[in-house]
C-alpha cells in the first residue's frame, strides 16, 4: 500500500496535534496519584520529655546590710573574692569604726554599695554565697508540673559547656504564679528545683542567675515500639 500521498506535511501536523490533544485529555481525566511515605516500625528507646529554659541559683545567698547608720568607708572587696565566715568586708564609721562581718563563707556575688559616704541602717552593701551550691529553677506550665515527680532525670544543655550536664528534680513547688508569655497570654507557671548531679568540676564555670536549657524526662522505655506520629490516629479517647 502506497502511503506517500497521505504523508503530507499537513497530515503529519494533524497527527501530532491529535496525539497531543489525546495526551492532554488523558492527563485531565486520570485519577490523582497519592504520595505515600513509608517508614519502618522498629523497637528502641523512647522518651517523653519537656524542654524549658531555666536559671541557675545559689541555694543560700546572704545580703549583708549596714547594721547602723553612719559613714561607710570605701568597700575594697570585689565580686569573685573569697571570704571566710566572720571576715570583715566593710567598715562603717559610727561613734567608732565598726567592722561589718560576713555571716558565712563563700564568694562575693555582687557589691551593691562600693563608694564611701553616709549610709542608713539596713542598706544592702553586698551579696555573698557559695557557687558550689548551685541549683536550677525550671519554669514549668502547671499542666506539665503535675506530671513531673521528684527524682525525674533532667538533661541540662545550652549552658555554655561542650557537653550536657545531668540533674535531678528535687522539688516541685506547690504554688503556681501567673506570668504573661511572649505572646501576651497569661499562664500559670510552677517552679521546679533541679539539683545538678554531674561532677562539680564539669560545671565550675557556672554562676548565679545563668541561663540554661533543661529537658525533663517524664517517661522512658528502652524497648518501646516506635512508629511515625503521622501513622497514628486518635480513636475516641485513645
mmCIF file of C-alpha atoms in Angstrom, residues 9-238:
data_model
loop_
_atom_site.group_PDB
_atom_site.id
_atom_site.type_symbol
_atom_site.label_atom_id
_atom_site.label_comp_id
_atom_site.label_asym_id
_atom_site.label_seq_id
_atom_site.Cartn_x
_atom_site.Cartn_y
_atom_site.Cartn_z
ATOM 1 C CA UNK A 9 3.191 17.987 5.995
ATOM 2 C CA UNK A 10 -0.363 18.992 6.856
ATOM 3 C CA UNK A 11 -1.392 15.446 7.757
ATOM 4 C CA UNK A 12 1.687 14.993 9.930
ATOM 5 C CA UNK A 13 0.879 18.183 11.828
ATOM 6 C CA UNK A 14 -2.719 16.990 12.288
ATOM 7 C CA UNK A 15 -1.482 13.661 13.644
ATOM 8 C CA UNK A 16 0.915 15.305 16.093
ATOM 9 C CA UNK A 17 -1.791 17.701 17.268
ATOM 10 C CA UNK A 18 -4.211 14.797 17.732
ATOM 11 C CA UNK A 19 -1.712 12.844 19.816
ATOM 12 C CA UNK A 20 -1.023 15.941 21.912
ATOM 13 C CA UNK A 21 -4.751 16.530 22.435
ATOM 14 C CA UNK A 22 -5.361 12.916 23.441
ATOM 15 C CA UNK A 23 -2.483 13.160 25.905
ATOM 16 C CA UNK A 24 -3.995 16.257 27.493
ATOM 17 C CA UNK A 25 -7.390 14.554 27.768
ATOM 18 C CA UNK A 26 -5.797 11.520 29.426
ATOM 19 C CA UNK A 27 -3.890 13.636 31.911
ATOM 20 C CA UNK A 28 -7.058 15.553 32.742
ATOM 21 C CA UNK A 29 -9.270 12.555 33.446
ATOM 22 C CA UNK A 30 -6.848 10.171 35.148
ATOM 23 C CA UNK A 31 -7.146 9.995 38.971
ATOM 24 C CA UNK A 32 -4.639 11.947 41.036
ATOM 25 C CA UNK A 33 -1.788 9.975 42.495
ATOM 26 C CA UNK A 34 -1.362 9.937 46.266
ATOM 27 C CA UNK A 35 2.097 10.307 47.738
ATOM 28 C CA UNK A 36 2.765 7.721 50.414
ATOM 29 C CA UNK A 37 5.572 7.957 52.938
ATOM 30 C CA UNK A 38 6.828 4.601 54.109
ATOM 31 C CA UNK A 39 8.725 4.152 57.350
ATOM 32 C CA UNK A 40 9.788 1.034 59.237
ATOM 33 C CA UNK A 41 8.338 0.019 62.589
ATOM 34 C CA UNK A 42 11.226 -0.502 64.987
ATOM 35 C CA UNK A 43 11.900 -1.087 68.652
ATOM 36 C CA UNK A 44 14.192 1.137 70.669
ATOM 37 C CA UNK A 45 14.486 3.703 73.428
ATOM 38 C CA UNK A 46 11.598 6.163 73.748
ATOM 39 C CA UNK A 47 11.446 9.259 75.933
ATOM 40 C CA UNK A 48 8.608 11.646 76.686
ATOM 41 C CA UNK A 49 10.191 14.965 77.572
ATOM 42 C CA UNK A 50 9.518 18.617 78.392
ATOM 43 C CA UNK A 51 12.075 21.248 77.371
ATOM 44 C CA UNK A 52 12.067 24.657 79.060
ATOM 45 C CA UNK A 53 14.522 27.415 79.924
ATOM 46 C CA UNK A 54 15.867 27.526 83.449
ATOM 47 C CA UNK A 55 18.037 29.806 85.580
ATOM 48 C CA UNK A 56 20.791 28.831 87.994
ATOM 49 C CA UNK A 57 20.513 29.979 91.593
ATOM 50 C CA UNK A 58 22.743 29.706 94.633
ATOM 51 C CA UNK A 59 20.711 27.986 97.326
ATOM 52 C CA UNK A 60 21.818 30.110 100.248
ATOM 53 C CA UNK A 61 22.584 33.743 99.449
ATOM 54 C CA UNK A 62 23.290 36.297 102.147
ATOM 55 C CA UNK A 63 22.725 40.021 101.749
ATOM 56 C CA UNK A 64 24.995 41.992 104.056
ATOM 57 C CA UNK A 65 23.200 45.073 105.395
ATOM 58 C CA UNK A 66 24.502 48.120 107.178
ATOM 59 C CA UNK A 67 23.971 47.338 110.892
ATOM 60 C CA UNK A 68 23.900 51.024 111.888
ATOM 61 C CA UNK A 69 23.583 54.436 110.290
ATOM 62 C CA UNK A 70 26.925 56.148 109.766
ATOM 63 C CA UNK A 71 29.591 56.825 107.170
ATOM 64 C CA UNK A 72 30.593 53.846 105.035
ATOM 65 C CA UNK A 73 34.289 53.548 104.221
ATOM 66 C CA UNK A 74 35.025 52.648 100.603
ATOM 67 C CA UNK A 75 34.425 48.923 100.065
ATOM 68 C CA UNK A 76 37.576 47.198 98.808
ATOM 69 C CA UNK A 77 36.020 43.749 98.406
ATOM 70 C CA UNK A 78 35.146 42.854 94.810
ATOM 71 C CA UNK A 79 32.847 40.307 93.122
ATOM 72 C CA UNK A 80 34.512 36.905 92.984
ATOM 73 C CA UNK A 81 36.650 37.419 96.091
ATOM 74 C CA UNK A 82 36.660 34.501 98.509
ATOM 75 C CA UNK A 83 35.720 35.353 102.065
ATOM 76 C CA UNK A 84 35.547 33.465 105.347
ATOM 77 C CA UNK A 85 32.771 33.444 107.878
ATOM 78 C CA UNK A 86 33.274 36.364 110.262
ATOM 79 C CA UNK A 87 35.728 38.152 107.968
ATOM 80 C CA UNK A 88 35.331 41.971 107.890
ATOM 81 C CA UNK A 89 34.088 43.024 104.450
ATOM 82 C CA UNK A 90 33.248 46.688 105.113
ATOM 83 C CA UNK A 91 33.697 49.372 107.753
ATOM 84 C CA UNK A 92 31.201 51.968 108.977
ATOM 85 C CA UNK A 93 32.246 54.999 110.997
ATOM 86 C CA UNK A 94 29.652 55.389 113.710
ATOM 87 C CA UNK A 95 30.804 56.719 117.058
ATOM 88 C CA UNK A 96 33.777 54.461 116.297
ATOM 89 C CA UNK A 97 34.970 52.383 113.316
ATOM 90 C CA UNK A 98 32.644 49.417 113.258
ATOM 91 C CA UNK A 99 33.578 46.446 111.013
ATOM 92 C CA UNK A 100 30.837 44.663 109.084
ATOM 93 C CA UNK A 101 31.471 40.917 109.131
ATOM 94 C CA UNK A 102 30.435 38.204 106.685
ATOM 95 C CA UNK A 103 27.786 35.881 108.175
ATOM 96 C CA UNK A 104 29.061 32.898 106.157
ATOM 97 C CA UNK A 105 31.937 31.863 103.923
ATOM 98 C CA UNK A 106 31.837 31.785 100.143
ATOM 99 C CA UNK A 107 32.373 34.301 97.365
ATOM 100 C CA UNK A 108 31.226 37.842 96.843
ATOM 101 C CA UNK A 109 28.457 37.737 94.232
ATOM 102 C CA UNK A 110 27.636 41.439 93.962
ATOM 103 C CA UNK A 111 28.783 44.645 95.592
ATOM 104 C CA UNK A 112 25.677 46.792 95.939
ATOM 105 C CA UNK A 113 27.346 49.785 97.575
ATOM 106 C CA UNK A 114 31.030 50.472 96.900
ATOM 107 C CA UNK A 115 31.540 54.227 97.277
ATOM 108 C CA UNK A 116 32.254 55.862 100.602
ATOM 109 C CA UNK A 117 29.622 58.110 102.112
ATOM 110 C CA UNK A 118 26.672 58.307 104.511
ATOM 111 C CA UNK A 119 24.641 55.120 104.765
ATOM 112 C CA UNK A 120 21.387 54.279 106.522
ATOM 113 C CA UNK A 121 20.889 51.247 108.714
ATOM 114 C CA UNK A 122 19.533 48.322 106.663
ATOM 115 C CA UNK A 123 21.030 49.483 103.350
ATOM 116 C CA UNK A 124 22.327 46.472 101.328
ATOM 117 C CA UNK A 125 26.099 46.505 100.880
ATOM 118 C CA UNK A 126 26.853 43.206 99.122
ATOM 119 C CA UNK A 127 25.646 39.665 98.427
ATOM 120 C CA UNK A 128 27.688 36.563 99.200
ATOM 121 C CA UNK A 129 27.135 32.871 98.561
ATOM 122 C CA UNK A 130 28.777 29.570 97.706
ATOM 123 C CA UNK A 131 28.861 28.977 93.906
ATOM 124 C CA UNK A 132 29.356 25.280 94.599
ATOM 125 C CA UNK A 133 25.802 25.005 95.951
ATOM 126 C CA UNK A 134 24.014 25.822 92.699
ATOM 127 C CA UNK A 135 20.515 24.679 91.858
ATOM 128 C CA UNK A 136 18.391 25.325 88.772
ATOM 129 C CA UNK A 137 14.953 26.903 88.835
ATOM 130 C CA UNK A 138 12.938 25.457 85.944
ATOM 131 C CA UNK A 139 9.789 27.315 84.900
ATOM 132 C CA UNK A 140 7.032 24.792 84.018
ATOM 133 C CA UNK A 141 3.452 25.141 82.890
ATOM 134 C CA UNK A 142 1.169 23.940 85.678
ATOM 135 C CA UNK A 143 -0.220 21.225 83.367
ATOM 136 C CA UNK A 144 3.321 19.875 82.937
ATOM 137 C CA UNK A 145 4.269 20.328 86.578
ATOM 138 C CA UNK A 146 1.578 17.897 87.789
ATOM 139 C CA UNK A 147 3.217 15.157 85.700
ATOM 140 C CA UNK A 148 6.738 15.757 86.992
ATOM 141 C CA UNK A 149 7.981 13.984 90.106
ATOM 142 C CA UNK A 150 10.955 14.427 92.453
ATOM 143 C CA UNK A 151 13.725 12.165 91.207
ATOM 144 C CA UNK A 152 12.982 12.657 87.499
ATOM 145 C CA UNK A 153 16.131 12.879 85.376
ATOM 146 C CA UNK A 154 16.990 16.203 83.708
ATOM 147 C CA UNK A 155 19.425 16.899 80.867
ATOM 148 C CA UNK A 156 20.993 20.369 81.102
ATOM 149 C CA UNK A 157 22.031 21.845 77.750
ATOM 150 C CA UNK A 158 22.965 25.180 76.164
ATOM 151 C CA UNK A 159 24.729 26.300 79.308
ATOM 152 C CA UNK A 160 27.968 27.172 77.518
ATOM 153 C CA UNK A 161 29.892 23.944 78.036
ATOM 154 C CA UNK A 162 30.830 21.363 75.415
ATOM 155 C CA UNK A 163 28.778 18.533 76.931
ATOM 156 C CA UNK A 164 25.351 18.262 78.500
ATOM 157 C CA UNK A 165 25.083 18.063 82.277
ATOM 158 C CA UNK A 166 22.822 15.786 84.270
ATOM 159 C CA UNK A 167 20.436 16.768 87.007
ATOM 160 C CA UNK A 168 17.539 15.502 89.078
ATOM 161 C CA UNK A 169 14.282 17.081 90.204
ATOM 162 C CA UNK A 170 14.434 17.816 93.926
ATOM 163 C CA UNK A 171 11.153 19.661 94.446
ATOM 164 C CA UNK A 172 8.047 20.805 92.581
ATOM 165 C CA UNK A 173 6.871 23.932 94.369
ATOM 166 C CA UNK A 174 3.209 23.686 95.480
ATOM 167 C CA UNK A 175 2.306 27.232 94.435
ATOM 168 C CA UNK A 176 1.806 28.491 90.863
ATOM 169 C CA UNK A 177 2.399 32.039 89.672
ATOM 170 C CA UNK A 178 0.601 33.893 86.896
ATOM 171 C CA UNK A 179 3.024 35.035 84.214
ATOM 172 C CA UNK A 180 2.499 36.611 80.804
ATOM 173 C CA UNK A 181 4.061 34.759 77.868
ATOM 174 C CA UNK A 182 5.876 36.372 74.940
ATOM 175 C CA UNK A 183 2.570 36.224 73.043
ATOM 176 C CA UNK A 184 0.781 38.192 75.756
ATOM 177 C CA UNK A 185 -1.113 35.177 77.130
ATOM 178 C CA UNK A 186 -1.457 34.688 80.876
ATOM 179 C CA UNK A 187 -0.098 31.314 82.001
ATOM 180 C CA UNK A 188 0.092 29.502 85.313
ATOM 181 C CA UNK A 189 3.724 28.638 85.937
ATOM 182 C CA UNK A 190 5.315 26.460 88.608
ATOM 183 C CA UNK A 191 8.961 26.380 89.708
ATOM 184 C CA UNK A 192 10.743 23.023 89.666
ATOM 185 C CA UNK A 193 14.029 22.919 91.594
ATOM 186 C CA UNK A 194 16.781 20.890 89.939
ATOM 187 C CA UNK A 195 19.946 19.566 91.594
ATOM 188 C CA UNK A 196 22.984 19.242 89.302
ATOM 189 C CA UNK A 197 24.303 15.681 89.675
ATOM 190 C CA UNK A 198 27.257 15.936 87.275
ATOM 191 C CA UNK A 199 30.689 16.272 88.953
ATOM 192 C CA UNK A 200 31.272 19.872 90.137
ATOM 193 C CA UNK A 201 34.461 20.202 88.083
ATOM 194 C CA UNK A 202 32.355 19.892 84.914
ATOM 195 C CA UNK A 203 30.268 22.978 85.730
ATOM 196 C CA UNK A 204 32.657 25.047 87.846
ATOM 197 C CA UNK A 205 32.302 27.992 85.429
ATOM 198 C CA UNK A 206 28.554 28.277 86.027
ATOM 199 C CA UNK A 207 27.491 31.117 88.278
ATOM 200 C CA UNK A 208 24.408 32.595 89.846
ATOM 201 C CA UNK A 209 21.488 33.564 87.576
ATOM 202 C CA UNK A 210 22.941 31.921 84.435
ATOM 203 C CA UNK A 211 20.549 30.754 81.711
ATOM 204 C CA UNK A 212 20.356 27.043 80.844
ATOM 205 C CA UNK A 213 18.045 24.814 78.825
ATOM 206 C CA UNK A 214 16.616 21.788 80.621
ATOM 207 C CA UNK A 215 14.992 18.675 79.182
ATOM 208 C CA UNK A 216 12.895 16.931 81.826
ATOM 209 C CA UNK A 217 12.367 13.221 81.136
ATOM 210 C CA UNK A 218 8.821 12.270 82.176
ATOM 211 C CA UNK A 219 8.863 8.653 80.964
ATOM 212 C CA UNK A 220 11.425 6.389 79.335
ATOM 213 C CA UNK A 221 11.155 2.911 77.826
ATOM 214 C CA UNK A 222 14.195 1.087 76.473
ATOM 215 C CA UNK A 223 12.294 -1.385 74.269
ATOM 216 C CA UNK A 224 9.328 0.603 73.009
ATOM 217 C CA UNK A 225 7.586 0.026 69.675
ATOM 218 C CA UNK A 226 8.262 3.165 67.621
ATOM 219 C CA UNK A 227 6.239 4.260 64.612
ATOM 220 C CA UNK A 228 5.941 7.669 62.898
ATOM 221 C CA UNK A 229 3.494 10.004 64.627
ATOM 222 C CA UNK A 230 1.738 10.628 61.295
ATOM 223 C CA UNK A 231 0.742 6.961 61.159
ATOM 224 C CA UNK A 232 -1.183 7.141 64.442
ATOM 225 C CA UNK A 233 -4.782 8.352 64.548
ATOM 226 C CA UNK A 234 -6.917 9.099 67.585
ATOM 227 C CA UNK A 235 -9.985 6.950 68.101
ATOM 228 C CA UNK A 236 -12.352 8.135 70.805
ATOM 229 C CA UNK A 237 -10.385 8.953 73.947
ATOM 230 C CA UNK A 238 -7.487 6.687 72.976
#
